Tab-separated table of C-alpha atoms in Angstrom:
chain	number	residue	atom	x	y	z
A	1	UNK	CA	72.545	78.729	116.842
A	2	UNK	CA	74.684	75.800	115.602
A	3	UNK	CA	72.129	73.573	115.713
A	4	UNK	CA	70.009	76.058	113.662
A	5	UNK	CA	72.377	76.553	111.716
A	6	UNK	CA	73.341	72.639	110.820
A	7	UNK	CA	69.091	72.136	110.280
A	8	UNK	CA	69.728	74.888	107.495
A	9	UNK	CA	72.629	73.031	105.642
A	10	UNK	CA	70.590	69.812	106.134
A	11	UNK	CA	67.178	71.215	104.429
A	12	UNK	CA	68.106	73.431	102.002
A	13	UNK	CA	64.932	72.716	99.786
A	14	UNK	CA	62.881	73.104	103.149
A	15	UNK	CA	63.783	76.532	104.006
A	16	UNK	CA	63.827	78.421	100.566
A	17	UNK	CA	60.208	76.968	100.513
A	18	UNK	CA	59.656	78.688	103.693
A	19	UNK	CA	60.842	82.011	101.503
A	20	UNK	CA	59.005	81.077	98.552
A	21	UNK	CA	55.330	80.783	100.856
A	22	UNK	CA	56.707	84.069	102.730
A	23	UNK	CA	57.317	86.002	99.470
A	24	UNK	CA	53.914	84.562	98.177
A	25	UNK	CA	52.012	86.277	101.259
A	26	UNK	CA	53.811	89.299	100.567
A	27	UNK	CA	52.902	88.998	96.682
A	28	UNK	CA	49.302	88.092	97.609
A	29	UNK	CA	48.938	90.942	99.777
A	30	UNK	CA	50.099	93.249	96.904
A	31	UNK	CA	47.731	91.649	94.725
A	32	UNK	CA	44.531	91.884	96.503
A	33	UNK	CA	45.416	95.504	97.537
A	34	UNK	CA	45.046	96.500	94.287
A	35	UNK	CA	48.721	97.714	93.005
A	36	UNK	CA	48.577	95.755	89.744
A	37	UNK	CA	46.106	97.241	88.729
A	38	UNK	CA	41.963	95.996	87.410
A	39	UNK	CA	40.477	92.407	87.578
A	40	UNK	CA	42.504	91.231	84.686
A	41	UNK	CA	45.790	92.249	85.467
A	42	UNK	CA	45.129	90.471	88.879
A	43	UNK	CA	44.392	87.526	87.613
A	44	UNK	CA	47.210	87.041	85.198
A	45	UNK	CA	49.280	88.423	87.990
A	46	UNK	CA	48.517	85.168	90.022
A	47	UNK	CA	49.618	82.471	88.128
A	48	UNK	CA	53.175	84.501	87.370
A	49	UNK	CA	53.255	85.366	91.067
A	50	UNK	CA	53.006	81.002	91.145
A	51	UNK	CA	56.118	80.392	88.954
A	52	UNK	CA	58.126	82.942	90.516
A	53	UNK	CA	57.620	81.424	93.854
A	54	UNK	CA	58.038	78.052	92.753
A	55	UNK	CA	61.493	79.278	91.246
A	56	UNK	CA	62.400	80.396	94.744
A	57	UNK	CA	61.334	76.792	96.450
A	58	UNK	CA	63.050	74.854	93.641
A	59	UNK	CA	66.163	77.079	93.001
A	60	UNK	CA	68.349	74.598	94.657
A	61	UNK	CA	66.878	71.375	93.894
A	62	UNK	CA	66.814	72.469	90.074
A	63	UNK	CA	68.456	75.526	89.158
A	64	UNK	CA	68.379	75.544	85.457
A	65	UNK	CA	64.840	74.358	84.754
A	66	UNK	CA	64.100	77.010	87.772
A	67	UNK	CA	66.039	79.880	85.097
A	68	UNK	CA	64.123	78.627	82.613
A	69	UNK	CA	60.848	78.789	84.429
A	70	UNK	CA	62.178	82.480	86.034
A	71	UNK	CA	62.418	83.763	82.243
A	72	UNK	CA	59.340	82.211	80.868
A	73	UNK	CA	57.689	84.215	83.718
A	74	UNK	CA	59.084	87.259	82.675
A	75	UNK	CA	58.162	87.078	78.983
A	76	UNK	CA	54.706	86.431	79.914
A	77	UNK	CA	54.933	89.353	81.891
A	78	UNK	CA	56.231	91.529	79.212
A	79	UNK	CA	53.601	90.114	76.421
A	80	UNK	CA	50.429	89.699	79.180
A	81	UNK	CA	51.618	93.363	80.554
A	82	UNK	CA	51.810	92.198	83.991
A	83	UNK	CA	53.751	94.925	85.872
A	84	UNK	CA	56.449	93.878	88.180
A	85	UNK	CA	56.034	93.312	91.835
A	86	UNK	CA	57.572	91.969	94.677
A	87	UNK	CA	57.342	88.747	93.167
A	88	UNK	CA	60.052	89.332	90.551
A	89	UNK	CA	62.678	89.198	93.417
A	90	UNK	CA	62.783	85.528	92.154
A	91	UNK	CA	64.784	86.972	89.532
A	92	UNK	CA	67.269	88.349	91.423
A	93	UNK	CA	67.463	85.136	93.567
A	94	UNK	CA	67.536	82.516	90.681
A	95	UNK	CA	70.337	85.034	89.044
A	96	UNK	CA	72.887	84.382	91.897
A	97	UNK	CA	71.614	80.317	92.028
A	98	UNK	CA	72.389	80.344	88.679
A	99	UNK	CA	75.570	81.765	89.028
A	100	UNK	CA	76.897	79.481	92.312
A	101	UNK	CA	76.099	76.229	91.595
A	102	UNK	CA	74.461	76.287	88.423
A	103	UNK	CA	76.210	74.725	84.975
A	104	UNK	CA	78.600	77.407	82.819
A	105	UNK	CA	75.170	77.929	80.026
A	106	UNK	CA	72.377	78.848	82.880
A	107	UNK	CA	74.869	81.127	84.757
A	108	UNK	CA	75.585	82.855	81.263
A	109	UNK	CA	71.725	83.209	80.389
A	110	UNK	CA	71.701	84.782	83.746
A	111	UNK	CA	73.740	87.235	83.431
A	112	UNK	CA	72.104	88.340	79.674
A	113	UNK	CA	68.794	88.355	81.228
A	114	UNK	CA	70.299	90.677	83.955
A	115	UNK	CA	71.725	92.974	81.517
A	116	UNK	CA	68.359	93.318	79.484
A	117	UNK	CA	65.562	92.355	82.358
A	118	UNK	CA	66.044	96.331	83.252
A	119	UNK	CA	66.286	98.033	80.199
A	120	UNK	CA	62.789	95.592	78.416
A	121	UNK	CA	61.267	96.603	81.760
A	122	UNK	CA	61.704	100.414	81.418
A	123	UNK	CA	60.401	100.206	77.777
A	124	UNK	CA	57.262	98.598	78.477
A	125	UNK	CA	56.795	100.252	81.472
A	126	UNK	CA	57.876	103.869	81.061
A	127	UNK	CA	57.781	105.955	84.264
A	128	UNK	CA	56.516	108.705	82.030
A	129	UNK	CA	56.135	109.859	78.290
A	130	UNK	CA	58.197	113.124	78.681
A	131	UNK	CA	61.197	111.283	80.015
A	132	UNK	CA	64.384	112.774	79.331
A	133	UNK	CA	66.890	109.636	76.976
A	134	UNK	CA	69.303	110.096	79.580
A	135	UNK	CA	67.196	110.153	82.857
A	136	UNK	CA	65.682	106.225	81.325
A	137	UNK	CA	69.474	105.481	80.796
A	138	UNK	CA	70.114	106.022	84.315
A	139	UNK	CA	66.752	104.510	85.279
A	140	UNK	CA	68.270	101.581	83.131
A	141	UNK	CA	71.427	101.365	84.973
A	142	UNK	CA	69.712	101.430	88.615
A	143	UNK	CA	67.431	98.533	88.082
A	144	UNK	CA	70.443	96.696	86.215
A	145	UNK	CA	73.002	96.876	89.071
A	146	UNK	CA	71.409	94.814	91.642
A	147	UNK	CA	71.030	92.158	88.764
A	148	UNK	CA	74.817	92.444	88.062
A	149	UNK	CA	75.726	92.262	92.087
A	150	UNK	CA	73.914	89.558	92.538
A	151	UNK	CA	75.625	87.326	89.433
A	152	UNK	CA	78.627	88.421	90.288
A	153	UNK	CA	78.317	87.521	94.115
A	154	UNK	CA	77.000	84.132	92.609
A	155	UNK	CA	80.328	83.189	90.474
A	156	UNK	CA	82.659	84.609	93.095
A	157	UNK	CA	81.406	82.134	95.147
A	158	UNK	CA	81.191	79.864	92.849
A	159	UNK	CA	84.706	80.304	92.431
A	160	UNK	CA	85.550	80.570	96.316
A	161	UNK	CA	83.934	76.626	96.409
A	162	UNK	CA	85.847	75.612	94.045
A	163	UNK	CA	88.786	76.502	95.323
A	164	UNK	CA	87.871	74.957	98.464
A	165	UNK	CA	87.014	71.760	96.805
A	166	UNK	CA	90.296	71.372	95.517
A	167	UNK	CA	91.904	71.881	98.871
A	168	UNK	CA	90.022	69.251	100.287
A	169	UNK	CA	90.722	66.975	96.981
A	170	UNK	CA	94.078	68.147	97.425
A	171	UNK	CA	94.279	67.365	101.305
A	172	UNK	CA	92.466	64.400	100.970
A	173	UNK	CA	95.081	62.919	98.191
A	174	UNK	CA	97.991	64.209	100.190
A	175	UNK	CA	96.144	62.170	103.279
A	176	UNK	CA	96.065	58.780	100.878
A	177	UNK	CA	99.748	59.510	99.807
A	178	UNK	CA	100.758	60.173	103.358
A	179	UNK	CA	98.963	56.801	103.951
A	180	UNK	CA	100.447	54.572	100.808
A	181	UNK	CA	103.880	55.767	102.190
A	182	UNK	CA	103.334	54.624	105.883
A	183	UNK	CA	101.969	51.184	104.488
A	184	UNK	CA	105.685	51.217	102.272
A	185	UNK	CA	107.650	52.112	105.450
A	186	UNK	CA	105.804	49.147	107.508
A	187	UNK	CA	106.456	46.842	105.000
A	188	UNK	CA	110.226	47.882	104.655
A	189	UNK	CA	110.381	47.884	108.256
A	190	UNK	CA	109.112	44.666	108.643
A	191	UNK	CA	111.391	43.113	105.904
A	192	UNK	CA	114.543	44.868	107.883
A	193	UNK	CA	113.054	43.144	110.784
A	194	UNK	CA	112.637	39.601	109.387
A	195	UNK	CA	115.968	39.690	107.800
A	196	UNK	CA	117.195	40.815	110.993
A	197	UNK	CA	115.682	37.464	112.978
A	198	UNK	CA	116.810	35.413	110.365
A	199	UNK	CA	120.293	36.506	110.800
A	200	UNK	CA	119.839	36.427	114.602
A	201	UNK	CA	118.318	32.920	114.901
A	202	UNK	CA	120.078	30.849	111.321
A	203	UNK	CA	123.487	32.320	113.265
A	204	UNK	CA	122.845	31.321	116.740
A	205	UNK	CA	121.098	28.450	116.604
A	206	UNK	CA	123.006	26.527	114.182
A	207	UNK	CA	126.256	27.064	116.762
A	208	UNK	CA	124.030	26.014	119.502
A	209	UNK	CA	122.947	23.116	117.361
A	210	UNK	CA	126.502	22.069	116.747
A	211	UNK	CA	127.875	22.949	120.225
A	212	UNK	CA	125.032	20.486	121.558
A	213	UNK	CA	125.824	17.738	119.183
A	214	UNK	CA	129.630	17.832	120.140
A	215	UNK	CA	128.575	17.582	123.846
A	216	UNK	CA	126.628	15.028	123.542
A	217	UNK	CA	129.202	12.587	121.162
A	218	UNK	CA	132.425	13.663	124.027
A	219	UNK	CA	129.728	13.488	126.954
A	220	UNK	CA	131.253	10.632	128.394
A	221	UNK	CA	134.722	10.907	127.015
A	222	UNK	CA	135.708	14.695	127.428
A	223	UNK	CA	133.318	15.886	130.152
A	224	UNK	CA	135.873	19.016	129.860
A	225	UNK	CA	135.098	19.809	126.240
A	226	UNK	CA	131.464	19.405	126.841
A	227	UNK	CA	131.096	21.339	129.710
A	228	UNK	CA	132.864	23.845	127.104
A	229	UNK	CA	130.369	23.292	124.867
A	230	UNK	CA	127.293	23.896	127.109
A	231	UNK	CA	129.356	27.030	127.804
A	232	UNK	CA	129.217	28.134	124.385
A	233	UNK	CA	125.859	27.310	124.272
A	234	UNK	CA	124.782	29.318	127.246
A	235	UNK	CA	126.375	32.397	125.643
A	236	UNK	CA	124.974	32.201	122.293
A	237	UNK	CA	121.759	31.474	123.405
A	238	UNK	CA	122.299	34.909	125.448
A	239	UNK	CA	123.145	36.801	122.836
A	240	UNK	CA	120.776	35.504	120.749
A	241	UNK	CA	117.837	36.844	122.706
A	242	UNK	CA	119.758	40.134	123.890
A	243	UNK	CA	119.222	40.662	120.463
A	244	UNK	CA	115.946	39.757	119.246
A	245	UNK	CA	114.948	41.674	122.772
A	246	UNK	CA	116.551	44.466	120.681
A	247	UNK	CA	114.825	43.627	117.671
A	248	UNK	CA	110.983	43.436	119.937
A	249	UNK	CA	111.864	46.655	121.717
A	250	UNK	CA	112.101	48.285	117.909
A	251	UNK	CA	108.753	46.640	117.273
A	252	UNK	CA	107.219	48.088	120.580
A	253	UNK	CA	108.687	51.530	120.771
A	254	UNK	CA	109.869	52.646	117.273
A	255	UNK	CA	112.847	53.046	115.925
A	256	UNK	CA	114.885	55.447	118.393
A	257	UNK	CA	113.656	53.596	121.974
A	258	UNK	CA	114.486	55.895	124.891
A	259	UNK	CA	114.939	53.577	127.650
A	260	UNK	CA	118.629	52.139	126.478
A	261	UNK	CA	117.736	48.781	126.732
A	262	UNK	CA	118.924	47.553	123.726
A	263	UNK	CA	122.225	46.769	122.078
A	264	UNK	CA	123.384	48.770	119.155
A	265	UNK	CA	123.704	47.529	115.746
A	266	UNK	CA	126.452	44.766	114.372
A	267	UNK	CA	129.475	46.688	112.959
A	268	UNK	CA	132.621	45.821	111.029
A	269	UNK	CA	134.321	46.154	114.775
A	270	UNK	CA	132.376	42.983	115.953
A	271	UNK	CA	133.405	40.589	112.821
A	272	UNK	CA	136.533	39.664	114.752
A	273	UNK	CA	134.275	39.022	117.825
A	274	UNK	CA	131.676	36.733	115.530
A	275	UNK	CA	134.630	34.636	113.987
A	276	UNK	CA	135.785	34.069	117.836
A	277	UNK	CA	132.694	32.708	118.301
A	278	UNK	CA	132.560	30.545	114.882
A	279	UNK	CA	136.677	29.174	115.800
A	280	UNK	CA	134.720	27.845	119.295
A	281	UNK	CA	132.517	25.767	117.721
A	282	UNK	CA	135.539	23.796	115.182
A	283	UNK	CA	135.121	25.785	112.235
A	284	UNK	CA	138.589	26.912	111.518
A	285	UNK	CA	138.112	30.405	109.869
A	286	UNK	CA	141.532	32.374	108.864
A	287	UNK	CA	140.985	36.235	109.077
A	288	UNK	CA	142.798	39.327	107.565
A	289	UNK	CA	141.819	43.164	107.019
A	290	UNK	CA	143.667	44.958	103.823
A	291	UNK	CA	143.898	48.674	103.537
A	292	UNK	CA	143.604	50.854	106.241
A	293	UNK	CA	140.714	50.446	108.549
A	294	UNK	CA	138.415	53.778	109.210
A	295	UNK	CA	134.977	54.565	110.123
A	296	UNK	CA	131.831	53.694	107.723
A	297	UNK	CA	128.139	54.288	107.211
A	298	UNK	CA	126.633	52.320	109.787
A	299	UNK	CA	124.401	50.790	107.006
A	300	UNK	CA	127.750	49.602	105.702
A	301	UNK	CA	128.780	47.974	108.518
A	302	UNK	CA	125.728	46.387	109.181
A	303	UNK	CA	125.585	44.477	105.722
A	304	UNK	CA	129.127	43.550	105.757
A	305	UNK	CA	128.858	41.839	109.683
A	306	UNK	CA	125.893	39.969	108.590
A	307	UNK	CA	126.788	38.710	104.846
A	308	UNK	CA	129.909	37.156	106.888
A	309	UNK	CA	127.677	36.276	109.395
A	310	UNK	CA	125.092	34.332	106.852
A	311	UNK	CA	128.244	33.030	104.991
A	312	UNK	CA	129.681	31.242	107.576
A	313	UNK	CA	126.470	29.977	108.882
A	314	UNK	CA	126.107	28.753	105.669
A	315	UNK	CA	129.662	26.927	105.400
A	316	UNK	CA	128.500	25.061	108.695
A	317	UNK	CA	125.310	23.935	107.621
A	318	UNK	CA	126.817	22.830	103.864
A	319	UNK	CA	130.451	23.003	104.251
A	320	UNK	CA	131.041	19.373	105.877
A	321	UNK	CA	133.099	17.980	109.049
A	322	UNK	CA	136.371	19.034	107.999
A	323	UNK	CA	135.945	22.189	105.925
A	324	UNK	CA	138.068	25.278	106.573
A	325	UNK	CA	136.630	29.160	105.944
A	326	UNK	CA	138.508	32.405	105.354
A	327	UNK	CA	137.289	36.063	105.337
A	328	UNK	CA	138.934	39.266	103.930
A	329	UNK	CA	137.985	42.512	104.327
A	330	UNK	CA	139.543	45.196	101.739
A	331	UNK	CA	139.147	48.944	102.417
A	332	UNK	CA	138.972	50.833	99.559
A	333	UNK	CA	139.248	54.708	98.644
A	334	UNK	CA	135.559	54.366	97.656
A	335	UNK	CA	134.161	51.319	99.130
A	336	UNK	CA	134.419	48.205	101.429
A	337	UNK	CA	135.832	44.524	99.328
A	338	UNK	CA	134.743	41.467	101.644
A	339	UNK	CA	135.124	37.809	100.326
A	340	UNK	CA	134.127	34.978	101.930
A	341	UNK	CA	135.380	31.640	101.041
A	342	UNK	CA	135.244	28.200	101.707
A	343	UNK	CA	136.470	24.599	101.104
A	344	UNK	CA	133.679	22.702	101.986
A	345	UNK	CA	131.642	20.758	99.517
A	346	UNK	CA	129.380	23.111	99.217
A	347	UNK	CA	125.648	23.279	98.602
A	348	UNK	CA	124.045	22.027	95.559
A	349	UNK	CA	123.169	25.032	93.151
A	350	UNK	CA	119.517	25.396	94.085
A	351	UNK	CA	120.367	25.851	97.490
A	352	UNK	CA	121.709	28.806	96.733
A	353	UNK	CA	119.205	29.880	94.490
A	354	UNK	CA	116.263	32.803	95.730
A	355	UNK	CA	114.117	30.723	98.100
A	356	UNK	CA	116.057	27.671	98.059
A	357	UNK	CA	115.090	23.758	96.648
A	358	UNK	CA	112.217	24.013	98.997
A	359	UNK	CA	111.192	27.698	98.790
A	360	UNK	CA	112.481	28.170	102.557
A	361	UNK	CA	115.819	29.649	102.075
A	362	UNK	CA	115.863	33.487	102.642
A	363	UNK	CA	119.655	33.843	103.453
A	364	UNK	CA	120.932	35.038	99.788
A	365	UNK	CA	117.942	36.726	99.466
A	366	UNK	CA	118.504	38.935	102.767
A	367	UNK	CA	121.944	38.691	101.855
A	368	UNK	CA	121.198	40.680	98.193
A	369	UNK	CA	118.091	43.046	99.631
A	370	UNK	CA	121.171	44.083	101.970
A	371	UNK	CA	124.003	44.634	99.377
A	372	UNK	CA	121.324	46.431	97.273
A	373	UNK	CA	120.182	48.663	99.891
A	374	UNK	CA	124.158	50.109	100.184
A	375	UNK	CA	124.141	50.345	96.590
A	376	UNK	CA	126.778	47.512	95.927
A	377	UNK	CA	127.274	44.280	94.327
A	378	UNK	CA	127.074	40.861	95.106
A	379	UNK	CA	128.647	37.231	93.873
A	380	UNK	CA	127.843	34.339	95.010
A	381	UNK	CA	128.479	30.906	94.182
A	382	UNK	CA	130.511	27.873	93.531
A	383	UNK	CA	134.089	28.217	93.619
A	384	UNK	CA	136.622	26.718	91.155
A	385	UNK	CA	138.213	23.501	93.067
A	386	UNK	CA	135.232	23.078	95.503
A	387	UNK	CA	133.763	25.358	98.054
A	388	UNK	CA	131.659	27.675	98.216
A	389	UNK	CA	132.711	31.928	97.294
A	390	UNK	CA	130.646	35.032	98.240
A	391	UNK	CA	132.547	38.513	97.388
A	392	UNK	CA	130.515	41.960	98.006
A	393	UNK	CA	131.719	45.183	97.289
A	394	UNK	CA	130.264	47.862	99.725
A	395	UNK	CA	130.549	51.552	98.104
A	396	UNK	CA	130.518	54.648	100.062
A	397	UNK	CA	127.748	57.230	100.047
A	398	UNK	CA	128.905	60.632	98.763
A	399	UNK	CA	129.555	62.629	101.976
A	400	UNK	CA	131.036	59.791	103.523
């Protein structure tokens, strides 16, 4: 039956043909049987009998020529005094066409036809001369109701389409939306990651850089101190792809993987740990925490671990042999204060700058996507006297 069903929807045109040659035989039948009376009735009965059915096969493919076509048929009948037969159930079909999927004007004219068709019939027609005025009225109102049902069917389901039409415009927007959204989240997600590897690997790999330089220059001279150095190598290169295997497993399995694998995020707990690590590779870094330490949003303490994290990277790479670093972190009522300072020589201004001289520097830039993610503020720049300052202020979310 589906299939049957699925041929119908797919030839539409095909099968009310079928109907139109079916109610022809039934028409022709009628004809040549002699119910429309002598020769000449007959034959002006055929031709309307041809239009009718035509309006039947064509309803679909051209519904308001069809109407058209349906009422010239009917006029002729009225003016040739062709009586009605089974024929004229075209009307009653092209009415409820009309009315479905036919434009607002033809589904009006349907409905006026319908409301007259009966009542022009009856008067040219009369059942009989002695006819009681209200026995025609309810003659009148017999023949008009099926008329009437079958427009009204006809808009209702016009109406029933197009309410399904806009819930699949509707579903079908929500679907893009749904779809615009998930391309935003990827490309957030993949800007978290990348800031997260640059963090990871401009940290870690410029200690091991500078713990491999110093082992080589005291190779010979301090085997101690470079054996400490390949120490501090071997570590950072550990933690360095502990996590970036943290930052894969995020790629492979989502957001929340189940298997445990992977280290948490950075927090303001660890920034002791990190300047630790910095002191072991020469950079002398002076420490203090103001206010009264307490838990924050772990967004929070992500940005503030790695804007110290990039800042000190930074005063390595630009800072010079013999410059000195210092790091403060203020809690506030409403907020986190951290400032980062140094008394290196510093990088030239354009360093600094979004992208860098050569378009390759991303740390400010991950450095303010972070700060503006928290909803705080960031400085950065030269410092008065030589060095280089960056001072954030991380606010707390309401709740918090």
């Amino acid at each position: 039956m589906q299939r049957l069903y699925d041929f119908i929807r797919r030839h539409p045109t095909g099968v009310d043909s079928f109907w139109a040659v079916f109610l022809l035989g039934l028409s022709g039948v009628s004809i040549v049987a002699g119910q429309n009376g002598g020769g000449r009735e007959m034959a002006l009965a055929v031709p309307v009998t041809l239009g009718l059915c035509t309006v039947v096969a064509l309803r679909r493919r051209a519904p308001e020529k069809m109407l058209l076509l349906a009422v010239a048929m009917g006029l002729a009948q009225l003016v040739l005094d062709v009586r009605p037969g089974i024929a004229d159930f075209a009307l009653l079909v092209i009415t409820y066409t009309v009315a479905t999927v036919g434009e607002r004007w033809a589904s009006r004219l349907a409905l006026a036809c319908s409301l007259v068709a009966a009542g022009l019939s009856h008067l040219r027609w009369p059942e009989r001369t002695d006819e009681h005025w209200a026995q025609s009225i309810f003659v009148v109102v017999v023949m008009t109701v099926p008329f009437v049902l079958a427009w009204v069917l006809g808009d209702s389901m016009r109406t029933r389409r197009a309410y399904f039409d806009q819930l699949e415009e509707r579903a079908a927007r929500l679907e893009r939306e749904r779809e615009a959204q998930s391309k935003v989240a990827v490309a957030a997600e993949r800007a978290r990651i990348a800031r997260e590897l640059h963090d990871v690997v401009a940290h870690n790999v410029s200690v091991m850089v500078v713990q491999a330089d110093g082992a080589a220059y005291v190779m010979d001279a301090a085997p101690e101190q470079a054996r400490q150095a390949l120490e501090t190598i071997s570590s950072t290169g550990r933690q360095a792809l502990a996590e970036m295997r943290r930052l894969l497993g995020v790629l492979r399995t989502g957001d929340a993987p189940e298997s445990g694998e992977y280290v948490p995020q950075p927090d303001v707990g660890q920034i002791e740990d990190l300047i630790e690590q910095v002191r072991r590779t020469g950079l002398a870094v002076d420490f203090k925490i103001e206010g009264t330490p307490r838990p924050l949003p772990s967004g929070v303490e992500l940005t503030a671990y790695r804007i110290v994290q990039e800042a000190l990277t930074n005063t390595r790479k630009h800072g010079g042999p013999d410059a000195g670093a210092s790091v403060r972190l203020v809690y506030f009522d409403d907020g986190l204060g951290l400032l980062v300072e140094d008394d290196g020589r510093g990088a030239a201004h354009e360093l600094y700058e979004d992208g860098g001289a050569d378009g390759a520097g991303h740390g400010m830039i991950g450095m303010r996507e972070r700060v503006g993610m928290v909803g705080g503020t960031l400085d950065a720049g030269p410092r008065p006297g030589g060095g280089f300052r960056i001072s954030a202020l991380l606010p707390l979310k309401p709740g918090h």
